[in-house]
PDB file of C-alpha atoms and ligand atoms in Angstrom:
ATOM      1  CA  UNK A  23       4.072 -45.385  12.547  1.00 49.00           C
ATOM      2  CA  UNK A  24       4.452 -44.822   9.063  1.00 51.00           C
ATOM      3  CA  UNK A  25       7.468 -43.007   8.155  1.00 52.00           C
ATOM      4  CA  UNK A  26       7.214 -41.427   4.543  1.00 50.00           C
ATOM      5  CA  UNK A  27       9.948 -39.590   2.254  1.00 53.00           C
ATOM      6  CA  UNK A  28      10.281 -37.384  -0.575  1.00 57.00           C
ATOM      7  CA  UNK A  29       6.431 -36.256  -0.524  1.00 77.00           C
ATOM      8  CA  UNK A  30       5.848 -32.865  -0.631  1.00 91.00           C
ATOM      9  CA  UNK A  31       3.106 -32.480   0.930  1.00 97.00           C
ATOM     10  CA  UNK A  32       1.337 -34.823   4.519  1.00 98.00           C
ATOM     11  CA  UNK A  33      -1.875 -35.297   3.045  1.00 97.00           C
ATOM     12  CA  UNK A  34      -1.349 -39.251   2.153  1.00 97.00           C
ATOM     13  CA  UNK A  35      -0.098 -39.009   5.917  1.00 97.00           C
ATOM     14  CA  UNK A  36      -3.593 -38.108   7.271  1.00 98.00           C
ATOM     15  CA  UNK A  37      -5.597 -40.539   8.448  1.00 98.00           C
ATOM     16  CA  UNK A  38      -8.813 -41.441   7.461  1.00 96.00           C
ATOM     17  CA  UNK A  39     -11.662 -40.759  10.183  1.00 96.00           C
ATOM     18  CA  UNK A  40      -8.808 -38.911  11.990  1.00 97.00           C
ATOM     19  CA  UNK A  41      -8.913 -38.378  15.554  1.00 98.00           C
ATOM     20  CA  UNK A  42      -5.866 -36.103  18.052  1.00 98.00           C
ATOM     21  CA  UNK A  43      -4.356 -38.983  18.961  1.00 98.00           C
ATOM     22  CA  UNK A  44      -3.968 -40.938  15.470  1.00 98.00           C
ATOM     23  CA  UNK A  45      -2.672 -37.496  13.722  1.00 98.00           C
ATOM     24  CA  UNK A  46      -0.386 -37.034  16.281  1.00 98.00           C
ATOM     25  CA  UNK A  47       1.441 -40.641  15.678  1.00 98.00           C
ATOM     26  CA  UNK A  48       1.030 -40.222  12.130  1.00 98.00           C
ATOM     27  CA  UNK A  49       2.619 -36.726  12.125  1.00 98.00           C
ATOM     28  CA  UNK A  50       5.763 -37.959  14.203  1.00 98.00           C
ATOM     29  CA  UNK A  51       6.574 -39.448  10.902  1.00 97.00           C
ATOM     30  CA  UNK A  52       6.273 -36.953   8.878  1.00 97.00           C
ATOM     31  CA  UNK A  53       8.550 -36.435   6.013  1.00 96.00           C
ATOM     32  CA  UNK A  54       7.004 -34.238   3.582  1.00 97.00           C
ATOM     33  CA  UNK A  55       9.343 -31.238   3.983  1.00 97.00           C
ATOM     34  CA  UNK A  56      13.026 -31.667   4.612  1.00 96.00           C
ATOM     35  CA  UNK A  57      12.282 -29.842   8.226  1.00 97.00           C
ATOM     36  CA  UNK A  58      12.349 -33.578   9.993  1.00 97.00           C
ATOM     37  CA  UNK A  59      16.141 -34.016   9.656  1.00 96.00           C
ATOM     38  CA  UNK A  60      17.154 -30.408  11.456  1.00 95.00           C
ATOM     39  CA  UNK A  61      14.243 -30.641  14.447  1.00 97.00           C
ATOM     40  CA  UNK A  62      14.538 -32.857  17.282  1.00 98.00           C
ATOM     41  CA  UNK A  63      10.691 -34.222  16.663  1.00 98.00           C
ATOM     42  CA  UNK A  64       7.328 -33.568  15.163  1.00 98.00           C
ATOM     43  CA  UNK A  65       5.443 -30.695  17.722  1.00 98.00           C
ATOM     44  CA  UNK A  66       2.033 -31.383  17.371  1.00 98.00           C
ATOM     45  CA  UNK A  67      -1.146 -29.388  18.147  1.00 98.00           C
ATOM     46  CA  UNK A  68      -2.117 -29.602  22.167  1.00 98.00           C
ATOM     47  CA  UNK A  69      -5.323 -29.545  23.560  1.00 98.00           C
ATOM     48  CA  UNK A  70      -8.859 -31.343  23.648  1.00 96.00           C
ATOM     49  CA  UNK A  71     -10.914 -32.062  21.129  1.00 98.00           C
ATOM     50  CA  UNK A  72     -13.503 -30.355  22.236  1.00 97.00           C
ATOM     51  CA  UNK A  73     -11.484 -26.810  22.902  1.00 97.00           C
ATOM     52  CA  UNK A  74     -13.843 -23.877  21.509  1.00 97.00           C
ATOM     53  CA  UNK A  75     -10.981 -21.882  20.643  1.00 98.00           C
ATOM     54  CA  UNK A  76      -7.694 -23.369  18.631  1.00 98.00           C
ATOM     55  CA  UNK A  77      -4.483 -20.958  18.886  1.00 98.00           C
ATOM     56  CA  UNK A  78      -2.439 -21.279  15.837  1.00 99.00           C
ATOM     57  CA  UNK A  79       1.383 -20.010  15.864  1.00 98.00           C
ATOM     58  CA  UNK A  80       3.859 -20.151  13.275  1.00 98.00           C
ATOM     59  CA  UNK A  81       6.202 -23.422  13.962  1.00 98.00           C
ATOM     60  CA  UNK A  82       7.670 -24.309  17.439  1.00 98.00           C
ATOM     61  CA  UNK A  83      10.862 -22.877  18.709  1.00 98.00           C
ATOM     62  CA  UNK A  84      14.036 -24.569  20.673  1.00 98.00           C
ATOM     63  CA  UNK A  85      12.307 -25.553  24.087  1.00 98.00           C
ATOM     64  CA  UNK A  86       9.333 -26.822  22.004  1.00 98.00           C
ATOM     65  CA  UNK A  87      11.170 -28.674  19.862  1.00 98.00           C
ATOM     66  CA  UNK A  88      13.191 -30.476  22.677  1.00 98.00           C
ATOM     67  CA  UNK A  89      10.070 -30.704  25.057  1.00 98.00           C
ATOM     68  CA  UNK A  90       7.672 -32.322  21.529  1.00 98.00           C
ATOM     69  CA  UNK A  91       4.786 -29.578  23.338  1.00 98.00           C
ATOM     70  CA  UNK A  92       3.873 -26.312  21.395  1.00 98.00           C
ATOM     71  CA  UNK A  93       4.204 -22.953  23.258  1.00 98.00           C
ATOM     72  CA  UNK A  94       5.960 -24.114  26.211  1.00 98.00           C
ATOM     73  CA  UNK A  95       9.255 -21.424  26.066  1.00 98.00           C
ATOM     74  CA  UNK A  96       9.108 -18.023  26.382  1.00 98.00           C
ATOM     75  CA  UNK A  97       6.461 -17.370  24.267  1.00 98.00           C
ATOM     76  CA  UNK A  98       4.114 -19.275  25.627  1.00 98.00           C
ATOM     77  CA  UNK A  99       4.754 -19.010  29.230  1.00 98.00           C
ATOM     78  CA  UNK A 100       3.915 -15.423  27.854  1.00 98.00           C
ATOM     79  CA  UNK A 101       0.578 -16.492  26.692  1.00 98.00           C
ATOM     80  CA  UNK A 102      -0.119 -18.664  29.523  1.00 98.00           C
ATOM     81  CA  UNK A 103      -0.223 -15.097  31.704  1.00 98.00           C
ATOM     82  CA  UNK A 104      -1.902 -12.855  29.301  1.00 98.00           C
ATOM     83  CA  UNK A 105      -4.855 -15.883  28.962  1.00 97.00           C
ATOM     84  CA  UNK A 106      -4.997 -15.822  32.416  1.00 97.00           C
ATOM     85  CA  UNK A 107      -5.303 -12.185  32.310  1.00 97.00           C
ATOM     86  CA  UNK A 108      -7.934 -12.236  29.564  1.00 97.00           C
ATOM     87  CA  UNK A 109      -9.914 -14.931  31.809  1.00 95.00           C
ATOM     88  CA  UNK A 110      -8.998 -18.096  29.347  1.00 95.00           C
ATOM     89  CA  UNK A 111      -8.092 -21.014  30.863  1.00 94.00           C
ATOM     90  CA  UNK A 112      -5.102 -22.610  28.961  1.00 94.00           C
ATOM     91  CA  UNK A 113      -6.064 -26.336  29.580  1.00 95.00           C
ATOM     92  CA  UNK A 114      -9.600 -25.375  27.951  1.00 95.00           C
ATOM     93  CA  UNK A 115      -7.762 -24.197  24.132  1.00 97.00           C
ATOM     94  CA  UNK A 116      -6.448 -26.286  21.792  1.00 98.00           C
ATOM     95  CA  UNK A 117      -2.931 -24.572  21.041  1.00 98.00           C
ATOM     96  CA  UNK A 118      -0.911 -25.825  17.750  1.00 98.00           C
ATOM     97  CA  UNK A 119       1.430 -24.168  15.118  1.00 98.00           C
ATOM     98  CA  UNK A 120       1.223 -24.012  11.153  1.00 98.00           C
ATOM     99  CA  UNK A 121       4.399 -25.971  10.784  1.00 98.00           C
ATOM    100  CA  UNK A 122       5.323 -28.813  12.760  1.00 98.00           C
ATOM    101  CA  UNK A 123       9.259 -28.416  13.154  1.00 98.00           C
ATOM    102  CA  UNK A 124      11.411 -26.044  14.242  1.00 98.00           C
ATOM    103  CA  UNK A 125      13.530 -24.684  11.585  1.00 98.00           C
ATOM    104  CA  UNK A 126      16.904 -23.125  12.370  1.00 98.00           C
ATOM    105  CA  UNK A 127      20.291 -22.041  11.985  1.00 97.00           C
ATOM    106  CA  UNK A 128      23.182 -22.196  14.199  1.00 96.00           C
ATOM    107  CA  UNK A 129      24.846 -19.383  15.446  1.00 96.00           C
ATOM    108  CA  UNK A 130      27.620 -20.361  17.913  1.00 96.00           C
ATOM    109  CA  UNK A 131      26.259 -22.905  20.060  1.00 95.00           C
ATOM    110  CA  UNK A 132      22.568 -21.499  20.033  1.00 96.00           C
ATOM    111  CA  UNK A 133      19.539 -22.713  17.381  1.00 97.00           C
ATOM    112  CA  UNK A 134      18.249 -19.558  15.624  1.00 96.00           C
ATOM    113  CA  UNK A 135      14.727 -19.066  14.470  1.00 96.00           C
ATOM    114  CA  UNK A 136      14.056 -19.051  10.607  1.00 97.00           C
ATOM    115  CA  UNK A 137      11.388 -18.197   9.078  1.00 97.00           C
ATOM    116  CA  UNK A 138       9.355 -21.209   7.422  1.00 97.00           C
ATOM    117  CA  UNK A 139       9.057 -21.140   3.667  1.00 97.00           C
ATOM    118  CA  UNK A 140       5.924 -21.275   1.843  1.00 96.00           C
ATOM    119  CA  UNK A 141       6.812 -24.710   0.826  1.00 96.00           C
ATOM    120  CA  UNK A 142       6.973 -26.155   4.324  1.00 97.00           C
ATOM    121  CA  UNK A 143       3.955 -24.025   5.168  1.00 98.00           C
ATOM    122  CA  UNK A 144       2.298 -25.733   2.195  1.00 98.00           C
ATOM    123  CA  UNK A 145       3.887 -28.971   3.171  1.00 98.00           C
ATOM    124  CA  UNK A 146       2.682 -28.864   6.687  1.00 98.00           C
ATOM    125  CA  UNK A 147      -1.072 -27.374   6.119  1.00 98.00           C
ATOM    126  CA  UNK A 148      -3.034 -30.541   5.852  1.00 98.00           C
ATOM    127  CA  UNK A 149      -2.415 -31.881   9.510  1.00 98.00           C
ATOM    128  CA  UNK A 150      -3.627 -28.302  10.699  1.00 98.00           C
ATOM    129  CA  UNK A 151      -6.663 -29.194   8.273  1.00 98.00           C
ATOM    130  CA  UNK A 152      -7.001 -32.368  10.182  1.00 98.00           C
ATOM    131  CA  UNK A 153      -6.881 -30.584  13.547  1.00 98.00           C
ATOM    132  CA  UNK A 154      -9.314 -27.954  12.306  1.00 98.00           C
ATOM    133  CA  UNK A 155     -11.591 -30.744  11.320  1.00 98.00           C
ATOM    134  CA  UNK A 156     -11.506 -32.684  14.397  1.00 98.00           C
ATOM    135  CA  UNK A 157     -11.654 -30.106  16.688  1.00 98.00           C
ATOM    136  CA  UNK A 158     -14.301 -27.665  15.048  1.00 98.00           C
ATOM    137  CA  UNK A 159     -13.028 -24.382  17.404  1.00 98.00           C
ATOM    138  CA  UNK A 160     -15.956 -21.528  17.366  1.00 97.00           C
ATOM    139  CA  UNK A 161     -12.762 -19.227  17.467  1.00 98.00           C
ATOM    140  CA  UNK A 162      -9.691 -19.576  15.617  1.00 98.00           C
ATOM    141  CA  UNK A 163      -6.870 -17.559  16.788  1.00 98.00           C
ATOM    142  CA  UNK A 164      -4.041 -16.870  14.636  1.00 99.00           C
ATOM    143  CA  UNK A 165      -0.665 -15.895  16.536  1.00 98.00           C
ATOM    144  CA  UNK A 166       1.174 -13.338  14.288  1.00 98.00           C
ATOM    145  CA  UNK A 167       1.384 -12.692  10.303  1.00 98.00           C
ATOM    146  CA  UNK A 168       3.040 -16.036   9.475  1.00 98.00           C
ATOM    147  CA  UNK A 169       0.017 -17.739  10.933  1.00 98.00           C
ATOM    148  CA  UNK A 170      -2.521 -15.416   9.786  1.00 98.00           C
ATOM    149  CA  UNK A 171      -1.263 -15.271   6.244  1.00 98.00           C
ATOM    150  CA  UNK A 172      -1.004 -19.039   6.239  1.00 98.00           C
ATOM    151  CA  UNK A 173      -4.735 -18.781   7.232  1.00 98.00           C
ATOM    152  CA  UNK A 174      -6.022 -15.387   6.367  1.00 98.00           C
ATOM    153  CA  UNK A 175      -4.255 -14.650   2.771  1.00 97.00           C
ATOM    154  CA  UNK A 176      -0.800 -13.107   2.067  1.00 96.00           C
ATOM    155  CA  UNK A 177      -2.088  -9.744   2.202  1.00 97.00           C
ATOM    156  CA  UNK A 178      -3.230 -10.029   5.756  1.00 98.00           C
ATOM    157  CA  UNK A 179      -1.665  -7.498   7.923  1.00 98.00           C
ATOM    158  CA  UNK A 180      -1.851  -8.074  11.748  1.00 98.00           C
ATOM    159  CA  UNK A 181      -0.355  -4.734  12.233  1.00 97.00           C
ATOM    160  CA  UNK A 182      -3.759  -3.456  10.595  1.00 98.00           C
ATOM    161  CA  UNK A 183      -6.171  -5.899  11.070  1.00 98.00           C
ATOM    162  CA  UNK A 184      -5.199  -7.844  14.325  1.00 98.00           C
ATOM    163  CA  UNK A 185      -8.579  -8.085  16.837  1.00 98.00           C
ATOM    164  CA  UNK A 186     -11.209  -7.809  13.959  1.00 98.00           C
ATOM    165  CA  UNK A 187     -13.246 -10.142  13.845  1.00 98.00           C
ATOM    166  CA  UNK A 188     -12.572 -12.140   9.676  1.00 98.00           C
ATOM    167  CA  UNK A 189     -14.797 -13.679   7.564  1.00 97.00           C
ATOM    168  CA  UNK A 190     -13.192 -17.267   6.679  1.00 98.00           C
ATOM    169  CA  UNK A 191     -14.876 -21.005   6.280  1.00 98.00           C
ATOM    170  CA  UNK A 192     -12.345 -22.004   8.871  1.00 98.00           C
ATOM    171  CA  UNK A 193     -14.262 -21.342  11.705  1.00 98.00           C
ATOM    172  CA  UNK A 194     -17.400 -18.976  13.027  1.00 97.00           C
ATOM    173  CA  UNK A 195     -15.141 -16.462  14.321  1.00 98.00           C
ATOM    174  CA  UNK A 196     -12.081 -15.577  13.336  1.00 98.00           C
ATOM    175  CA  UNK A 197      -9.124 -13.368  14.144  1.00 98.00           C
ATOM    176  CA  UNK A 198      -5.803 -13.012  14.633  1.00 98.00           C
ATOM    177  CA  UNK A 199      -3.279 -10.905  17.051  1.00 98.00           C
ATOM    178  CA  UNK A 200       0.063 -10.209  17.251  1.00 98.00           C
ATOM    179  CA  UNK A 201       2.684 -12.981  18.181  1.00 98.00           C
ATOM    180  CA  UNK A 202       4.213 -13.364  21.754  1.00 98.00           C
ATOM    181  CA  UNK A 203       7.224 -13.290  20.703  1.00 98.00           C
ATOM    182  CA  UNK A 204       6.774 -10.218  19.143  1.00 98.00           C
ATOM    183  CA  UNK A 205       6.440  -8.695  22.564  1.00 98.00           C
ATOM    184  CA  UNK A 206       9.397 -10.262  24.396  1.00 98.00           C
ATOM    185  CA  UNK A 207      11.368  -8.595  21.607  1.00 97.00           C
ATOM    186  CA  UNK A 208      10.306  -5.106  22.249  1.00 98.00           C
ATOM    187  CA  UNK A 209      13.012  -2.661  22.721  1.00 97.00           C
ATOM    188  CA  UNK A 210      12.338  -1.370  26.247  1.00 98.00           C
ATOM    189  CA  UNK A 211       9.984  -2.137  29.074  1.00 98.00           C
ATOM    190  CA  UNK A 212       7.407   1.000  28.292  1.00 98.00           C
ATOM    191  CA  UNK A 213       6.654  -0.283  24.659  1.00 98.00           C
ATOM    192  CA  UNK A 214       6.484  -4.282  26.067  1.00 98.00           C
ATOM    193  CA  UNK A 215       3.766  -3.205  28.375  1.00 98.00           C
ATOM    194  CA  UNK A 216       1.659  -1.122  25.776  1.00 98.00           C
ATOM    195  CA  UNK A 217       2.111  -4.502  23.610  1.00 98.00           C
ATOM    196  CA  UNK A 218       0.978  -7.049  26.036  1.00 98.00           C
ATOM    197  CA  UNK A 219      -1.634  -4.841  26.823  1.00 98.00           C
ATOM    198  CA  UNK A 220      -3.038  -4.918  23.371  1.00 98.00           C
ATOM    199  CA  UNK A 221      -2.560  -8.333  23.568  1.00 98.00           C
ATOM    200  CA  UNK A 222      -4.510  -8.918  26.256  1.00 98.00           C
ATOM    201  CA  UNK A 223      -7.717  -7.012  25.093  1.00 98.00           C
ATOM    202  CA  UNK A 224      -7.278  -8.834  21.394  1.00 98.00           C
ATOM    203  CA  UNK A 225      -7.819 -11.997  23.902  1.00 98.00           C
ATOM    204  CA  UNK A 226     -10.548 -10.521  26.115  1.00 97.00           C
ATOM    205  CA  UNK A 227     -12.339  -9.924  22.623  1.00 97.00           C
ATOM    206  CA  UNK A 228     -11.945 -14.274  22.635  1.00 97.00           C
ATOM    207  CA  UNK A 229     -13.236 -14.469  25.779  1.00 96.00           C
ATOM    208  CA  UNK A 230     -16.114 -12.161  25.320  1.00 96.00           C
ATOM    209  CA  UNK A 231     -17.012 -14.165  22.181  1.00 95.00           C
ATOM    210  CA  UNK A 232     -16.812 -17.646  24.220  1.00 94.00           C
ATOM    211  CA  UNK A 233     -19.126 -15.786  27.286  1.00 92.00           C
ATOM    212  CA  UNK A 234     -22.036 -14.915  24.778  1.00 92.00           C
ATOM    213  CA  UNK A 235     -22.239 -17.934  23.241  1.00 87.00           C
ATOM    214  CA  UNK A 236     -21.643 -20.699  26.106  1.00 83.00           C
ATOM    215  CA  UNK A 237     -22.092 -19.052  29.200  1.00 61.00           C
ATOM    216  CA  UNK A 238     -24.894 -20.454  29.663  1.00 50.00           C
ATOM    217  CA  UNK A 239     -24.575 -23.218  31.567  1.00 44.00           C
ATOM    218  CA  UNK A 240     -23.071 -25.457  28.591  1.00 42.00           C
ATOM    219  CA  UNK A 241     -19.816 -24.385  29.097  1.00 45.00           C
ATOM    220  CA  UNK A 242     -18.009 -22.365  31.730  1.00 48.00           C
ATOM    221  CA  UNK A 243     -13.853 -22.709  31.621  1.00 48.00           C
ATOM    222  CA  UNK A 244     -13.961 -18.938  31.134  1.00 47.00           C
ATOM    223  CA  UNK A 245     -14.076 -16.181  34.096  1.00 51.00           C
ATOM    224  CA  UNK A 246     -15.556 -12.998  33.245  1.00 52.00           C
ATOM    225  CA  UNK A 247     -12.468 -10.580  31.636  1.00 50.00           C
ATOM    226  CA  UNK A 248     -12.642  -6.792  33.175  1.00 51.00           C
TER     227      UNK A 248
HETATM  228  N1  URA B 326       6.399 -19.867  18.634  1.00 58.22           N
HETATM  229  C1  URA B 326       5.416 -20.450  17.917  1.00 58.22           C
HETATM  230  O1  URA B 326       4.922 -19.921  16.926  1.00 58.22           O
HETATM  231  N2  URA B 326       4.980 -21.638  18.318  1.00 58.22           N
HETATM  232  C2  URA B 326       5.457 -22.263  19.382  1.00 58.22           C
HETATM  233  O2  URA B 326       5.006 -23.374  19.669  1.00 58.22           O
HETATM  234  C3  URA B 326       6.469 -21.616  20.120  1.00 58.22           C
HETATM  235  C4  URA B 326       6.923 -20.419  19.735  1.00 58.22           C
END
């Protein structure tokens, strides 16, 4: 493994011809933001290579950071129901995160959240290239505004535009939805429920996509969402 400082950004990191499981050594060395010294390990992207659709979130949090898997806390055990829900089949996406380390602050004995910078972001973008590249999704799904202005533009708005379908060279369809995270943190149990709800049909709109286009025999992972 190459490990590489003071770059600022991974592209020398990428490797050529790349492949999932050469990015993913290469990017456990990464050192081209200062995010490597705070998180416990690189989180890299999860999922096969041939996934038709590639969730993107913003940068792992504390369990994914300790467990080196994206979308594995609270967030995602949130996503792993409301795929369900929406007929998707977890193990079929590829699931990764615009920034590969958690970034934090202490407060007490608990690791806080922050909010990437548009340096890291910048930093961090060419090994989502790489996955984007390699795995070729027919539908990109960007996880809350973070992701979907990495992606989408900084004047994306999710609150406006999450579920429609965006024109972008990234992929054939393209969207992007709220974050789960966004849900857990609603203030009581009536508004949660509306908000996983919409969740859930921006994901059935996935699904329906995935049904047209490969239901037909080539590829089945997907049950029919109500
Ligand atoms: N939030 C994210 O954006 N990504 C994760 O992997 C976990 C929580």
């Amino acid at each position: 493994m190459r490990i590489t400082s003071e770059l600022t950004t991974a592209a020398p990191l990428v490797p050529d011809r790349p492949t999932l499981p050469k990015l993913t050594v290469a990017a456990a060395g990464c050192r081209a933001c200062p995010l490597w010294k705070s998180g416990t390990q690189t989180v890299f992207g999860e999922g096969q290579r041939t996934a038709k659709v590639m969730f993107v979130g913003e940068q792992p949090g504390n369990d994914e950071d300790l467990a080196g898997r994206p979308f594995v806390g609270p967030a995602g055990r949130l996503l792993d129901r409301a795929l369900e829900e929406a007929g998707i089949d977890r193990a079929q996406v590829y699931v990764t995160n615009v920034v590969k380390h958690f970034k934090w602050e202490p407060r007490g004995k608990r690791r806080i959240h922050k909010k990437p910078s548009a340096r890291e972001i910048a930093a961090c973008r060419p090994w989502l290239d790489a996955e984007l590249e390699v795995v070729k999704p027919q539908v990109l799904v960007c996880l809350g505004a973070s992701a979907a202005q990495a992606l989408l533009g900084r004047e994306f708005r999710v609150s406006q535009q999450r579920g429609q379908l965006i024109d972008s060279p990234l992929a054939p369809h393209v969207l992007a939805t709220v974050h789960p995270s966004s849900i857990l943190r609603a203030p009581d149990d009536e508004s949660r429920r509306a908000e996983r709800k919409k969740f859930i049909d921006d994901l059935k709109k996935v699904s329906r996509i995935i049904l047209a286009r490969f239901d037909r025999g080539h590829f089945t992972p997907f049950r029919q969402a109500s």
